[in-house]
Amino acid sequence: MIPGTRGVLNMAVPRIHLAFFGISLGLAGLAGTWLTAAHEGHVPIDVGRALVALAAVVWCVTLLLYVRYAVSVRGAFVADMLDSVGSPFGSLAVITPMLLAAQGIAPYAPTPAASWWTSSSS
């Protein structure tokens, strides 16, 4: 068995840094910029929608890989949260889906989006 891992077939689980969540945040930011330009009539909106979808897929894959890493390596999550350099990136795992929801859900379902915002702000 490889030290520090628990797993079938003694395979090591690669470390997934919390900073990897910045990839999906950057894609979501690019999507937001593209959607703003599309609403002004400068670029096609379909590319912005595709970037939102891509950012969501990248976020989901990153989350699954990180959860797999954190569950497989004993103490990995605690060590990441105590790391003074890496721990701030943990917030991106929560911020990114909020940004994606604002870009991908609110324009198409304003009533649920508005009710979510009013219930969360009170």
Coordinates of C-alpha atoms in Angstrom, one line a residue:
M1 CA 0.0 0.0 0.0
I2 CA 1.3 3.5 -0.8
P3 CA 1.7 5.6 2.3
G4 CA -0.9 8.2 2.8
T5 CA -3.5 6.6 0.5
R6 CA -6.3 4.2 0.8
G7 CA -7.5 2.6 -2.4
V8 CA -8.2 -0.4 -4.5
L9 CA -5.2 -1.8 -6.4
N10 CA -2.8 0.4 -4.4
M11 CA -3.1 3.2 -6.9
A12 CA -1.9 6.6 -5.7
V13 CA -4.5 9.4 -6.0
P14 CA -3.0 12.6 -7.6
R15 CA -3.1 15.7 -5.5
I16 CA -5.7 18.2 -6.6
H17 CA -4.8 21.7 -5.5
L18 CA -7.6 24.1 -4.4
A19 CA -6.2 26.6 -6.9
F20 CA -7.6 24.4 -9.7
F21 CA -11.0 25.9 -8.9
G22 CA -9.6 29.1 -10.4
I23 CA -9.9 27.5 -13.9
S24 CA -13.6 27.4 -13.8
L25 CA -13.8 30.8 -12.2
G26 CA -11.7 32.2 -15.1
L27 CA -14.0 30.5 -17.6
A28 CA -17.1 31.9 -15.9
G29 CA -15.6 35.4 -15.9
L30 CA -14.8 35.0 -19.6
A31 CA -18.3 33.8 -20.2
G32 CA -19.7 36.8 -18.3
T33 CA -17.7 39.2 -20.4
W34 CA -18.7 37.5 -23.6
L35 CA -22.4 37.6 -22.6
T36 CA -22.1 41.3 -21.8
A37 CA -20.6 41.9 -25.3
A38 CA -23.3 39.8 -26.8
H39 CA -26.1 41.8 -25.2
E40 CA -24.5 44.9 -26.7
G41 CA -24.6 43.3 -30.1
H42 CA -20.9 42.9 -30.7
V43 CA -20.5 39.1 -30.6
P44 CA -22.7 36.0 -31.0
I45 CA -24.5 35.0 -27.7
D46 CA -24.1 31.3 -28.3
V47 CA -20.4 31.4 -27.6
G48 CA -21.1 32.9 -24.2
R49 CA -23.7 30.3 -23.4
A50 CA -21.2 27.6 -24.4
L51 CA -18.5 29.1 -22.1
V52 CA -21.0 29.1 -19.2
A53 CA -21.7 25.4 -19.9
L54 CA -17.9 24.6 -20.2
A55 CA -17.2 26.4 -16.9
A56 CA -19.9 24.4 -15.2
V57 CA -18.5 21.1 -16.5
V58 CA -14.9 22.1 -15.5
W59 CA -16.2 23.0 -12.0
C60 CA -18.0 19.7 -11.6
V61 CA -15.0 17.7 -12.8
T62 CA -12.7 19.7 -10.5
L63 CA -15.0 19.2 -7.6
L64 CA -15.3 15.4 -8.1
L65 CA -11.5 15.0 -8.4
Y66 CA -10.9 17.1 -5.3
V67 CA -13.5 15.1 -3.3
R68 CA -11.9 11.9 -4.5
Y69 CA -8.5 13.2 -3.4
A70 CA -9.8 14.5 0.0
V71 CA -11.5 11.2 0.8
S72 CA -8.6 9.0 -0.3
V73 CA -5.8 10.8 1.4
R74 CA -6.2 11.0 5.2
G75 CA -6.0 14.6 6.5
A76 CA -5.8 16.1 3.0
F77 CA -8.8 18.5 3.5
V78 CA -7.6 19.7 6.9
A79 CA -4.1 20.2 5.5
D80 CA -5.4 22.2 2.6
M81 CA -7.6 24.4 4.9
L82 CA -4.6 25.1 7.2
D83 CA -2.3 26.0 4.2
S84 CA -1.8 29.7 4.4
V85 CA -1.2 30.0 0.6
G86 CA -3.7 27.4 -0.8
S87 CA -6.7 27.8 1.6
P88 CA -8.1 31.0 0.2
F89 CA -8.6 29.2 -3.1
G90 CA -11.1 26.9 -1.3
S91 CA -13.7 29.7 -1.5
L92 CA -13.7 29.4 -5.3
A93 CA -15.4 26.1 -4.9
V94 CA -18.4 28.0 -3.6
I95 CA -18.1 31.3 -5.4
T96 CA -17.9 29.8 -8.9
P97 CA -21.3 28.1 -8.8
M98 CA -22.9 31.3 -7.6
L99 CA -21.5 33.1 -10.6
L100 CA -22.5 30.4 -13.0
A101 CA -26.1 30.4 -11.5
A102 CA -26.3 34.1 -12.1
Q103 CA -25.1 33.8 -15.7
G104 CA -26.8 30.5 -16.6
I105 CA -30.0 30.4 -14.6
A106 CA -31.2 33.9 -13.9
P107 CA -31.6 35.0 -17.5
Y108 CA -33.8 32.1 -18.3
A109 CA -35.7 31.6 -15.0
P110 CA -36.0 35.0 -13.4
T111 CA -38.7 34.1 -10.9
P112 CA -36.7 31.2 -9.2
A113 CA -33.6 33.4 -9.3
A114 CA -35.4 36.3 -7.7
S115 CA -37.0 34.2 -5.0
W116 CA -33.6 32.6 -4.2
W117 CA -31.9 36.0 -3.9
T118 CA -34.7 37.4 -1.7
S119 CA -34.8 34.4 0.6
S120 CA -31.0 34.3 1.0
S121 CA -30.7 38.0 1.8
S122 CA -33.2 38.0 4.6

